[in-house]
mmCIF file of C-alpha atoms in Angstrom:
data_model
loop_
_atom_site.group_PDB
_atom_site.id
_atom_site.type_symbol
_atom_site.label_atom_id
_atom_site.label_comp_id
_atom_site.label_asym_id
_atom_site.label_seq_id
_atom_site.Cartn_x
_atom_site.Cartn_y
_atom_site.Cartn_z
ATOM 1 C CA MET A 1 -94.608 80.096 1.935
ATOM 2 C CA ARG A 2 -93.100 80.797 -1.637
ATOM 3 C CA ARG A 3 -91.015 79.004 -3.787
ATOM 4 C CA GLU A 4 -88.948 80.204 -6.952
ATOM 5 C CA GLY A 5 -86.921 78.391 -9.587
ATOM 6 C CA ALA A 6 -88.835 74.927 -9.159
ATOM 7 C CA VAL A 7 -89.185 72.901 -12.218
ATOM 8 C CA VAL A 8 -91.771 70.860 -10.780
ATOM 9 C CA ALA A 9 -92.845 71.229 -7.380
ATOM 10 C CA THR A 10 -95.417 68.793 -5.681
ATOM 11 C CA VAL A 11 -96.913 69.510 -2.330
ATOM 12 C CA VAL A 12 -98.802 66.742 -0.578
ATOM 13 C CA LEU A 13 -100.731 66.913 2.598
ATOM 14 C CA ILE A 14 -101.773 63.862 4.053
ATOM 15 C CA GLY A 15 -101.286 62.580 7.441
ATOM 16 C CA ALA A 16 -98.097 64.230 8.230
ATOM 17 C CA LEU A 17 -99.685 67.748 7.978
ATOM 18 C CA MET A 18 -101.489 67.136 11.204
ATOM 19 C CA TYR A 19 -98.082 68.031 12.897
ATOM 20 C CA LEU A 20 -99.577 71.563 12.601
ATOM 21 C CA VAL A 21 -102.499 71.123 14.780
ATOM 22 C CA PRO A 22 -102.377 71.971 18.261
ATOM 23 C CA ALA A 23 -101.217 69.072 20.420
ATOM 24 C CA ALA A 24 -104.462 68.637 22.496
ATOM 25 C CA MET A 25 -106.249 67.697 19.092
ATOM 26 C CA ILE A 26 -104.335 64.599 17.819
ATOM 27 C CA PHE A 27 -101.105 64.391 19.741
ATOM 28 C CA GLY A 28 -100.054 63.529 23.118
ATOM 29 C CA PRO A 29 -96.877 65.451 24.062
ATOM 30 C CA GLU A 30 -94.549 63.821 26.296
ATOM 31 C CA LEU A 31 -91.468 65.347 28.330
ATOM 32 C CA VAL A 32 -88.721 63.160 27.171
ATOM 33 C CA ASP A 33 -86.262 64.299 30.093
ATOM 34 C CA GLY A 34 -89.215 64.268 32.603
ATOM 35 C CA SER A 35 -87.680 67.319 34.456
ATOM 36 C CA ALA A 36 -89.269 70.333 32.874
ATOM 37 C CA ASN A 37 -92.242 72.305 34.572
ATOM 38 C CA ALA A 38 -94.594 74.775 33.193
ATOM 39 C CA SER A 39 -92.642 77.636 34.603
ATOM 40 C CA ASP A 40 -89.901 76.796 32.182
ATOM 41 C CA ILE A 41 -91.986 77.986 29.454
ATOM 42 C CA ASN A 42 -91.934 81.803 30.337
ATOM 43 C CA THR A 43 -88.087 81.459 30.929
ATOM 44 C CA PRO A 44 -85.718 82.341 28.323
ATOM 45 C CA ASN A 45 -82.422 80.053 28.268
ATOM 46 C CA THR A 46 -83.430 77.630 31.010
ATOM 47 C CA SER A 47 -80.428 75.396 32.120
ATOM 48 C CA GLN A 48 -82.256 72.206 31.383
ATOM 49 C CA GLU A 49 -83.851 71.943 27.708
ATOM 50 C CA THR A 50 -87.304 71.103 27.330
ATOM 51 C CA ARG A 51 -87.969 68.280 24.748
ATOM 52 C CA LEU A 52 -91.228 67.221 23.475
ATOM 53 C CA ALA A 53 -91.906 64.165 21.506
ATOM 54 C CA PHE A 54 -94.662 64.101 19.037
ATOM 55 C CA THR A 55 -96.565 60.963 17.504
ATOM 56 C CA ASP A 56 -98.021 61.388 14.318
ATOM 57 C CA VAL A 57 -101.528 59.538 14.625
ATOM 58 C CA ALA A 58 -103.428 61.380 11.770
ATOM 59 C CA LYS A 59 -103.892 57.852 9.665
ATOM 60 C CA ASN A 60 -105.031 56.041 12.758
ATOM 61 C CA ARG A 61 -107.408 58.746 13.698
ATOM 62 C CA SER A 62 -108.738 58.707 9.897
ATOM 63 C CA LEU A 63 -107.617 62.093 9.181
ATOM 64 C CA SER A 64 -106.623 62.228 5.522
ATOM 65 C CA TYR A 65 -106.452 64.908 3.041
ATOM 66 C CA GLU A 66 -104.505 65.661 0.006
ATOM 67 C CA ALA A 67 -103.396 68.986 -1.820
ATOM 68 C CA VAL A 68 -101.042 68.507 -4.714
ATOM 69 C CA ARG A 69 -99.962 71.350 -7.007
ATOM 70 C CA LYS A 70 -97.470 71.054 -9.671
ATOM 71 C CA LEU A 71 -95.476 74.240 -10.796
ATOM 72 C CA ASN A 72 -93.524 74.257 -14.090
ATOM 73 C CA GLY A 73 -90.707 76.595 -15.145
ATOM 74 C CA THR A 74 -89.430 79.433 -12.925
ATOM 75 C CA GLN A 75 -92.907 80.799 -11.657
ATOM 76 C CA GLY A 76 -92.670 82.062 -8.100
ATOM 77 C CA THR A 77 -95.468 81.235 -6.095
ATOM 78 C CA MET A 78 -96.838 80.378 -2.467
ATOM 79 C CA GLY A 79 -98.643 77.568 -0.742
ATOM 80 C CA ARG A 80 -102.285 77.510 -0.745
ATOM 81 C CA SER A 81 -102.888 74.871 2.218
ATOM 82 C CA GLY A 82 -104.205 75.634 5.666
ATOM 83 C CA VAL A 83 -105.714 73.854 8.921
ATOM 84 C CA TYR A 84 -108.168 75.495 11.140
ATOM 85 C CA VAL A 85 -109.533 74.250 14.212
ATOM 86 C CA THR A 86 -112.885 74.789 16.107
ATOM 87 C CA ASP A 87 -115.533 72.916 17.880
ATOM 88 C CA TYR A 88 -118.381 73.903 15.354
ATOM 89 C CA ASN A 89 -120.945 71.381 16.807
ATOM 90 C CA GLY A 90 -120.596 72.535 20.385
ATOM 91 C CA ASP A 91 -119.655 68.875 21.568
ATOM 92 C CA LEU A 92 -116.630 69.943 23.506
ATOM 93 C CA ARG A 93 -114.391 68.522 20.763
ATOM 94 C CA GLY A 94 -112.268 70.410 18.205
ATOM 95 C CA ASP A 95 -113.043 69.644 14.877
ATOM 96 C CA VAL A 96 -110.593 70.271 11.677
ATOM 97 C CA LEU A 97 -111.072 72.226 8.588
ATOM 98 C CA LEU A 98 -108.397 71.608 5.704
ATOM 99 C CA VAL A 99 -108.099 73.804 2.487
ATOM 100 C CA GLY A 100 -105.819 73.630 -0.493
ATOM 101 C CA GLY A 101 -106.983 70.596 -1.930
ATOM 102 C CA LYS A 102 -109.828 70.076 -4.613
ATOM 103 C CA ARG A 103 -112.213 71.594 -2.025
ATOM 104 C CA PRO A 104 -112.166 72.481 1.640
ATOM 105 C CA MET A 105 -113.052 69.514 3.856
ATOM 106 C CA LEU A 106 -114.231 69.423 7.549
ATOM 107 C CA PHE A 107 -113.720 66.678 9.867
ATOM 108 C CA ARG A 108 -115.877 65.903 12.885
ATOM 109 C CA ASN A 109 -113.943 64.827 16.072
ATOM 110 C CA THR A 110 -115.735 61.949 17.585
ATOM 111 C CA GLY A 111 -113.285 61.496 20.720
ATOM 112 C CA ASP A 112 -111.198 58.941 19.393
ATOM 113 C CA LYS A 113 -111.109 59.603 15.642
ATOM 114 C CA PHE A 114 -112.161 62.073 12.836
ATOM 115 C CA VAL A 115 -115.097 61.561 10.351
ATOM 116 C CA HIS A 116 -115.645 63.423 7.311
ATOM 117 C CA SER A 117 -118.455 65.867 8.062
ATOM 118 C CA ASN A 118 -121.344 66.804 5.692
ATOM 119 C CA ALA A 119 -121.704 70.188 7.369
ATOM 120 C CA LEU A 120 -120.236 72.456 4.672
ATOM 121 C CA PRO A 121 -122.512 73.270 1.747
ATOM 122 C CA ALA A 122 -121.703 72.323 -1.898
ATOM 123 C CA LEU A 123 -118.860 74.766 -3.043
ATOM 124 C CA ASN A 124 -117.570 75.981 -6.330
ATOM 125 C CA ASP A 125 -115.058 73.097 -7.175
ATOM 126 C CA SER A 126 -113.417 75.498 -9.474
ATOM 127 C CA ALA A 127 -112.336 78.062 -7.246
ATOM 128 C CA VAL A 128 -109.074 77.853 -5.287
ATOM 129 C CA TYR A 129 -109.683 78.472 -1.484
ATOM 130 C CA ARG A 130 -106.651 80.219 -0.110
ATOM 131 C CA SER A 131 -107.612 81.024 3.484
ATOM 132 C CA ALA A 132 -110.409 80.547 6.149
ATOM 133 C CA LEU A 133 -111.424 81.920 9.441
ATOM 134 C CA PHE A 134 -114.071 80.480 12.126
ATOM 135 C CA VAL A 135 -115.800 83.548 13.743
ATOM 136 C CA ASP A 136 -119.045 84.125 15.400
ATOM 137 C CA TYR A 137 -120.165 87.195 13.348
ATOM 138 C CA ASN A 138 -123.839 87.417 14.679
ATOM 139 C CA ASN A 139 -123.034 86.665 18.435
ATOM 140 C CA ASP A 140 -125.173 83.700 18.687
ATOM 141 C CA GLY A 141 -122.437 81.830 20.480
ATOM 142 C CA ARG A 142 -121.705 79.488 17.305
ATOM 143 C CA GLU A 143 -118.667 79.497 15.401
ATOM 144 C CA ASP A 144 -119.562 80.650 11.733
ATOM 145 C CA LEU A 145 -117.068 80.342 8.869
ATOM 146 C CA VAL A 146 -115.556 82.675 6.438
ATOM 147 C CA LEU A 147 -113.841 81.072 3.109
ATOM 148 C CA ASN A 148 -111.713 82.987 0.917
ATOM 149 C CA PRO A 149 -111.330 81.984 -2.681
ATOM 150 C CA MET A 150 -108.652 83.583 -4.804
ATOM 151 C CA HIS A 151 -109.858 85.971 -7.553
ATOM 152 C CA GLY A 152 -113.214 86.099 -5.910
ATOM 153 C CA GLU A 153 -115.384 87.528 -3.000
ATOM 154 C CA PRO A 154 -115.296 85.931 0.778
ATOM 155 C CA ILE A 155 -117.776 83.465 1.438
ATOM 156 C CA LEU A 156 -119.767 83.763 4.475
ATOM 157 C CA LEU A 157 -121.333 80.519 6.036
ATOM 158 C CA HIS A 158 -123.597 80.524 8.933
ATOM 159 C CA ASN A 159 -123.276 77.913 11.508
ATOM 160 C CA ASN A 160 -127.093 76.815 12.416
ATOM 161 C CA GLY A 161 -125.529 74.181 14.877
ATOM 162 C CA ASP A 162 -125.161 71.292 12.681
ATOM 163 C CA SER A 163 -124.553 72.624 9.150
ATOM 164 C CA PHE A 164 -123.209 75.704 7.486
ATOM 165 C CA VAL A 165 -125.633 77.751 5.373
ATOM 166 C CA PRO A 166 -124.160 80.197 2.684
ATOM 167 C CA GLN A 167 -125.149 84.025 3.131
ATOM 168 C CA PRO A 168 -125.200 85.349 -0.182
ATOM 169 C CA ASP A 169 -123.745 88.778 -0.944
ATOM 170 C CA ALA A 170 -122.231 89.083 2.530
ATOM 171 C CA PHE A 171 -118.778 90.756 1.310
ATOM 172 C CA ASP A 172 -119.225 93.258 -1.668
ATOM 173 C CA ALA A 173 -115.517 93.151 -2.861
ATOM 174 C CA ARG A 174 -113.361 90.923 -5.073
ATOM 175 C CA ILE A 175 -110.215 89.868 -3.332
ATOM 176 C CA GLU A 176 -107.291 88.265 -5.552
ATOM 177 C CA VAL A 177 -104.891 86.690 -3.190
ATOM 178 C CA PRO A 178 -106.332 86.735 0.331
ATOM 179 C CA VAL A 179 -103.623 84.733 2.352
ATOM 180 C CA ALA A 180 -104.873 85.497 5.860
ATOM 181 C CA VAL A 181 -107.891 86.539 7.777
ATOM 182 C CA THR A 182 -108.531 87.747 11.250
ATOM 183 C CA ALA A 183 -111.208 89.323 13.163
ATOM 184 C CA ALA A 184 -112.099 91.794 16.080
ATOM 185 C CA ASP A 185 -114.268 94.561 16.952
ATOM 186 C CA TYR A 186 -112.158 97.234 16.088
ATOM 187 C CA ASN A 187 -114.615 100.202 16.390
ATOM 188 C CA GLY A 188 -116.251 99.160 19.624
ATOM 189 C CA ASP A 189 -119.805 98.715 18.362
ATOM 190 C CA GLY A 190 -120.272 95.245 19.533
ATOM 191 C CA CYS A 191 -120.211 93.593 16.109
ATOM 192 C CA THR A 192 -117.138 91.407 14.558
ATOM 193 C CA ASP A 193 -115.102 93.157 11.981
ATOM 194 C CA ILE A 194 -113.090 91.238 9.345
ATOM 195 C CA PHE A 195 -109.357 91.937 8.210
ATOM 196 C CA VAL A 196 -107.973 90.351 5.201
ATOM 197 C CA THR A 197 -104.348 90.527 4.182
ATOM 198 C CA GLN A 198 -102.991 89.698 0.822
ATOM 199 C CA ASN A 199 -99.925 88.606 -0.895
ATOM 200 C CA GLY A 200 -98.919 89.984 -4.501
ATOM 201 C CA ASP A 201 -99.337 88.906 -7.830
ATOM 202 C CA TRP A 202 -96.508 86.086 -8.667
ATOM 203 C CA ILE A 203 -97.953 85.585 -12.298
ATOM 204 C CA HIS A 204 -97.260 89.099 -13.610
ATOM 205 C CA SER A 205 -94.878 90.643 -11.322
ATOM 206 C CA ARG A 206 -92.063 90.309 -8.741
ATOM 207 C CA PRO A 207 -91.856 91.974 -5.429
ATOM 208 C CA ALA A 208 -90.694 95.428 -5.919
ATOM 209 C CA ARG A 209 -88.661 95.534 -2.747
ATOM 210 C CA ILE A 210 -86.585 92.397 -3.306
ATOM 211 C CA GLN A 211 -84.103 94.798 -5.004
ATOM 212 C CA PRO A 212 -82.302 97.630 -3.049
ATOM 213 C CA ASN A 213 -83.250 101.264 -3.034
ATOM 214 C CA GLN A 214 -86.805 100.701 -3.416
ATOM 215 C CA THR A 215 -88.927 102.677 -1.274
ATOM 216 C CA THR A 216 -92.461 101.463 -2.668
ATOM 217 C CA ASP A 217 -93.878 98.148 -2.450
ATOM 218 C CA ASN A 218 -96.141 96.467 -5.204
ATOM 219 C CA GLY A 219 -98.190 93.926 -3.206
ATOM 220 C CA LYS A 220 -101.944 93.668 -3.030
ATOM 221 C CA PRO A 221 -103.708 95.833 -0.796
ATOM 222 C CA ASN A 222 -105.498 94.594 2.620
ATOM 223 C CA PHE A 223 -109.111 94.667 2.990
ATOM 224 C CA LEU A 224 -111.275 95.689 6.291
ATOM 225 C CA PHE A 225 -114.959 95.003 6.528
ATOM 226 C CA ARG A 226 -117.010 96.381 9.170
ATOM 227 C CA GLY A 227 -119.435 93.988 10.826
ATOM 228 C CA THR A 228 -123.140 94.974 11.175
ATOM 229 C CA CYS A 229 -123.836 91.815 13.419
ATOM 230 C CA THR A 230 -125.909 90.521 10.368
ATOM 231 C CA SER A 231 -124.777 88.684 7.583
ATOM 232 C CA SER A 232 -123.802 91.717 5.642
ATOM 233 C CA PHE A 233 -120.130 93.393 5.838
ATOM 234 C CA GLU A 234 -119.210 96.698 4.719
ATOM 235 C CA ARG A 235 -115.810 97.407 3.107
ATOM 236 C CA VAL A 236 -113.927 100.341 4.947
ATOM 237 C CA THR A 237 -111.322 102.170 2.825
ATOM 238 C CA ASP A 238 -110.405 105.175 4.708
ATOM 239 C CA ALA A 239 -109.142 103.288 8.105
ATOM 240 C CA GLY A 240 -105.375 103.656 7.021
ATOM 241 C CA LEU A 241 -105.035 99.681 6.697
ATOM 242 C CA ASP A 242 -105.075 99.458 2.986
ATOM 243 C CA GLY A 243 -101.097 98.658 2.945
ATOM 244 C CA ALA A 244 -99.649 97.385 -0.215
ATOM 245 C CA HIS A 245 -97.049 94.601 0.977
ATOM 246 C CA TRP A 246 -96.472 90.791 -0.032
ATOM 247 C CA SER A 247 -98.026 89.786 3.350
ATOM 248 C CA LEU A 248 -98.532 86.629 4.848
ATOM 249 C CA SER A 249 -100.059 86.685 8.451
ATOM 250 C CA ALA A 250 -101.964 88.852 10.410
ATOM 251 C CA SER A 251 -103.335 89.089 13.991
ATOM 252 C CA PHE A 252 -106.047 91.571 15.170
ATOM 253 C CA VAL A 253 -105.058 92.059 18.890
ATOM 254 C CA ASP A 254 -104.754 95.027 21.659
ATOM 255 C CA PHE A 255 -100.960 95.538 21.588
ATOM 256 C CA THR A 256 -101.094 98.927 23.365
ATOM 257 C CA GLY A 257 -102.822 98.376 26.229
ATOM 258 C CA ASP A 258 -105.674 100.741 25.706
ATOM 259 C CA GLY A 259 -108.462 98.062 24.990
ATOM 260 C CA LYS A 260 -108.611 98.778 21.223
ATOM 261 C CA PRO A 261 -107.618 96.098 18.896
ATOM 262 C CA ASP A 262 -104.386 96.884 16.819
ATOM 263 C CA VAL A 263 -103.282 94.867 13.700
ATOM 264 C CA HIS A 264 -99.968 93.389 13.241
ATOM 265 C CA VAL A 265 -99.093 92.118 9.619
ATOM 266 C CA ALA A 266 -96.134 90.009 8.820
ATOM 267 C CA ASN A 267 -94.562 90.679 5.513
ATOM 268 C CA ASP A 268 -92.423 88.840 2.883
ATOM 269 C CA PHE A 269 -89.736 91.226 1.396
ATOM 270 C CA HIS A 270 -90.317 93.958 3.814
ATOM 271 C CA HIS A 271 -90.373 94.846 7.613
ATOM 272 C CA ASP A 272 -93.477 93.615 9.741
ATOM 273 C CA ILE A 273 -96.143 96.667 10.113
ATOM 274 C CA LEU A 274 -98.137 97.299 13.392
ATOM 275 C CA TYR A 275 -101.181 99.377 12.639
ATOM 276 C CA VAL A 276 -102.119 101.047 15.784
ATOM 277 C CA ASN A 277 -105.808 101.853 16.550
ATOM 278 C CA GLN A 278 -106.580 105.180 17.197
ATOM 279 C CA GLY A 279 -109.960 104.867 18.672
ATOM 280 C CA ASP A 280 -111.663 107.066 16.102
ATOM 281 C CA GLY A 281 -112.139 104.281 13.274
ATOM 282 C CA THR A 282 -108.447 104.840 11.976
ATOM 283 C CA PHE A 283 -105.045 103.185 12.354
ATOM 284 C CA SER A 284 -101.688 104.806 12.289
ATOM 285 C CA SER A 285 -98.770 102.717 10.690
ATOM 286 C CA ARG A 286 -95.642 101.762 12.660
ATOM 287 C CA GLU A 287 -92.835 99.788 10.688
ATOM 288 C CA ILE A 288 -91.222 97.433 13.231
ATOM 289 C CA PRO A 289 -87.475 97.678 13.452
ATOM 290 C CA ASN A 290 -85.121 94.672 13.199
ATOM 291 C CA THR A 291 -87.937 92.634 11.644
ATOM 292 C CA ASN A 292 -86.959 89.957 9.230
ATOM 293 C CA ARG A 293 -87.813 90.547 5.496
ATOM 294 C CA ASN A 294 -89.067 87.157 5.110
ATOM 295 C CA GLY A 295 -91.925 86.877 7.246
ATOM 296 C CA MET A 296 -93.967 83.341 6.781
ATOM 297 C CA ALA A 297 -96.480 83.086 9.478
ATOM 298 C CA SER A 298 -97.214 84.770 12.975
ATOM 299 C CA GLU A 299 -98.376 83.792 16.453
ATOM 300 C CA VAL A 300 -99.415 85.983 19.188
ATOM 301 C CA ASP A 301 -99.208 85.268 23.250
ATOM 302 C CA ASP A 302 -97.870 86.730 26.290
ATOM 303 C CA VAL A 303 -94.603 84.907 26.134
ATOM 304 C CA ASP A 304 -93.030 86.325 29.016
ATOM 305 C CA GLY A 305 -95.990 86.846 31.140
ATOM 306 C CA ASP A 306 -96.048 90.477 31.772
ATOM 307 C CA GLY A 307 -99.702 91.043 30.623
ATOM 308 C CA ASP A 308 -99.235 92.282 27.251
ATOM 309 C CA MET A 309 -99.107 90.402 23.886
ATOM 310 C CA ASP A 310 -95.744 89.224 22.294
ATOM 311 C CA ILE A 311 -95.344 88.104 18.563
ATOM 312 C CA PHE A 312 -93.317 85.285 17.189
ATOM 313 C CA VAL A 313 -92.854 85.228 13.522
ATOM 314 C CA SER A 314 -91.180 82.592 11.527
ATOM 315 C CA ASN A 315 -89.063 83.621 8.892
ATOM 316 C CA ILE A 316 -87.188 82.107 6.158
ATOM 317 C CA TYR A 317 -83.189 81.632 7.112
ATOM 318 C CA TRP A 318 -80.907 81.775 4.178
ATOM 319 C CA THR A 319 -77.758 80.046 4.737
ATOM 320 C CA ARG A 320 -74.397 81.827 4.188
ATOM 321 C CA ASP A 321 -73.848 80.544 0.581
ATOM 322 C CA ILE A 322 -77.552 81.262 -0.867
ATOM 323 C CA ARG A 323 -77.104 84.717 0.866
ATOM 324 C CA SER A 324 -73.934 84.944 -1.076
ATOM 325 C CA ARG A 325 -75.511 83.969 -4.517
ATOM 326 C CA LEU A 326 -78.717 86.082 -3.951
ATOM 327 C CA ASP A 327 -76.435 89.154 -2.961
ATOM 328 C CA SER A 328 -74.541 88.705 -6.491
ATOM 329 C CA LEU A 329 -78.136 89.121 -7.991
ATOM 330 C CA GLY A 330 -78.931 92.304 -6.149
ATOM 331 C CA VAL A 331 -81.414 90.831 -3.996
ATOM 332 C CA ILE A 332 -81.500 92.238 -0.637
ATOM 333 C CA THR A 333 -80.469 89.649 2.337
ATOM 334 C CA SER A 334 -79.307 91.878 5.092
ATOM 335 C CA GLY A 335 -82.464 91.011 7.010
ATOM 336 C CA SER A 336 -82.391 87.474 6.770
ATOM 337 C CA ILE A 337 -81.481 86.686 10.166
ATOM 338 C CA GLY A 338 -84.076 83.748 11.258
ATOM 339 C CA ASN A 339 -87.385 84.102 13.052
ATOM 340 C CA ASN A 340 -88.249 86.862 15.510
ATOM 341 C CA LEU A 341 -89.793 86.888 18.883
ATOM 342 C CA LEU A 342 -90.992 90.355 19.112
ATOM 343 C CA ILE A 343 -91.366 91.190 22.941
ATOM 344 C CA ASN A 344 -93.802 93.874 23.721
ATOM 345 C CA ASP A 345 -93.062 96.817 26.298
ATOM 346 C CA GLY A 346 -96.735 97.315 26.576
ATOM 347 C CA ASP A 347 -97.129 100.152 24.363
ATOM 348 C CA GLY A 348 -96.705 98.313 21.072
ATOM 349 C CA ASN A 349 -93.075 98.836 21.005
ATOM 350 C CA PHE A 350 -91.221 95.689 20.214
ATOM 351 C CA THR A 351 -87.713 94.281 20.808
ATOM 352 C CA ASP A 352 -86.707 91.105 18.886
ATOM 353 C CA GLN A 353 -85.147 88.742 21.637
ATOM 354 C CA ALA A 354 -85.464 85.580 19.552
ATOM 355 C CA SER A 355 -81.763 84.967 20.222
ATOM 356 C CA GLU A 356 -82.409 85.393 24.092
ATOM 357 C CA TRP A 357 -85.206 82.905 23.940
ATOM 358 C CA GLY A 358 -83.354 80.121 21.476
ATOM 359 C CA SER A 359 -86.110 80.561 18.893
ATOM 360 C CA GLY A 360 -84.097 82.163 16.058
ATOM 361 C CA THR A 361 -83.271 79.244 14.064
ATOM 362 C CA VAL A 362 -84.308 75.890 13.610
ATOM 363 C CA GLY A 363 -81.511 72.808 13.101
ATOM 364 C CA GLY A 364 -77.852 72.938 13.953
ATOM 365 C CA GLY A 365 -75.734 76.027 12.632
ATOM 366 C CA GLY A 366 -78.751 77.516 11.174
ATOM 367 C CA ARG A 367 -78.715 75.623 8.097
ATOM 368 C CA ARG A 368 -82.463 75.208 7.937
ATOM 369 C CA CYS A 369 -85.091 77.638 7.556
ATOM 370 C CA TRP A 370 -88.265 77.630 9.636
ATOM 371 C CA LYS A 371 -91.412 78.308 7.431
ATOM 372 C CA THR A 372 -94.923 77.768 8.606
#
């Protein structure tokens, strides 16, 4: 997420941040009215509203992490914190990785609580780790880990079952603002490939497309790394995935039903982009119409149960008075209409049905924004 104009901004992630972790991990969701069933989930505008209650038990489960950042002046910026879940040690319990503080921290799930794990190696404390991905890069059945520091090369950590071991020189590329990372086998060679998307340089620039009549963008480019099934990844620059937007989220999924993974990127200050896998090592780019200009995060699932992948994108929702003030400054706000629920027709063509499904805004009257 981004923030501008704050004199001092402080972000603290302690127990409450665990609201972001899937319910099966540390929450026990309850149906408050007791009347809903699983079939309601795939039906828009059900007559009986399903209400879930969550209890924050992070403190009781010994799960505590702090990420504090202070911003002075009017510098624009974005959040640096993230929560990642996997079973790294094969005990069938989801463990939790947290980034954004002084250093990444891994918590092992014992079944009734979390304990700080020593499985991570010593890391450079001066680096700011912006994103991470658990992925089995060498097909040995264990989830390895990619850590993305800002202004540096991605770090590959091999999971040997009880600890993570650094793999030197796995990625030969410096990435400035790696906000999101995802993986798939895009070329069908059996090896996992990795896609990293970037935001922009808030220190030395501002988004070009924040102003009207701008046809080009000035974000940082995406990175595609071809996997070799070993601890070495090769950068690919001719696949048509470079981009140049102020991106914040990405998914590597087959959206067109041809068995080849495509890439969806949620952008700030721009429409979302679908990169369609052509099957020859390249991708064609489609701008998704009617998508918001303030994409913060995205999640993929078959929402309507028709067998293809749909996309939910959380967006900033500007209130009427804020839109008026921004319009007076020449800032584009016409696309700021809330979240998008992009329903797929099976061929990678999407229709926004957030209003029909009741997921467009959070809070009464659209007076709150949904930022993930």
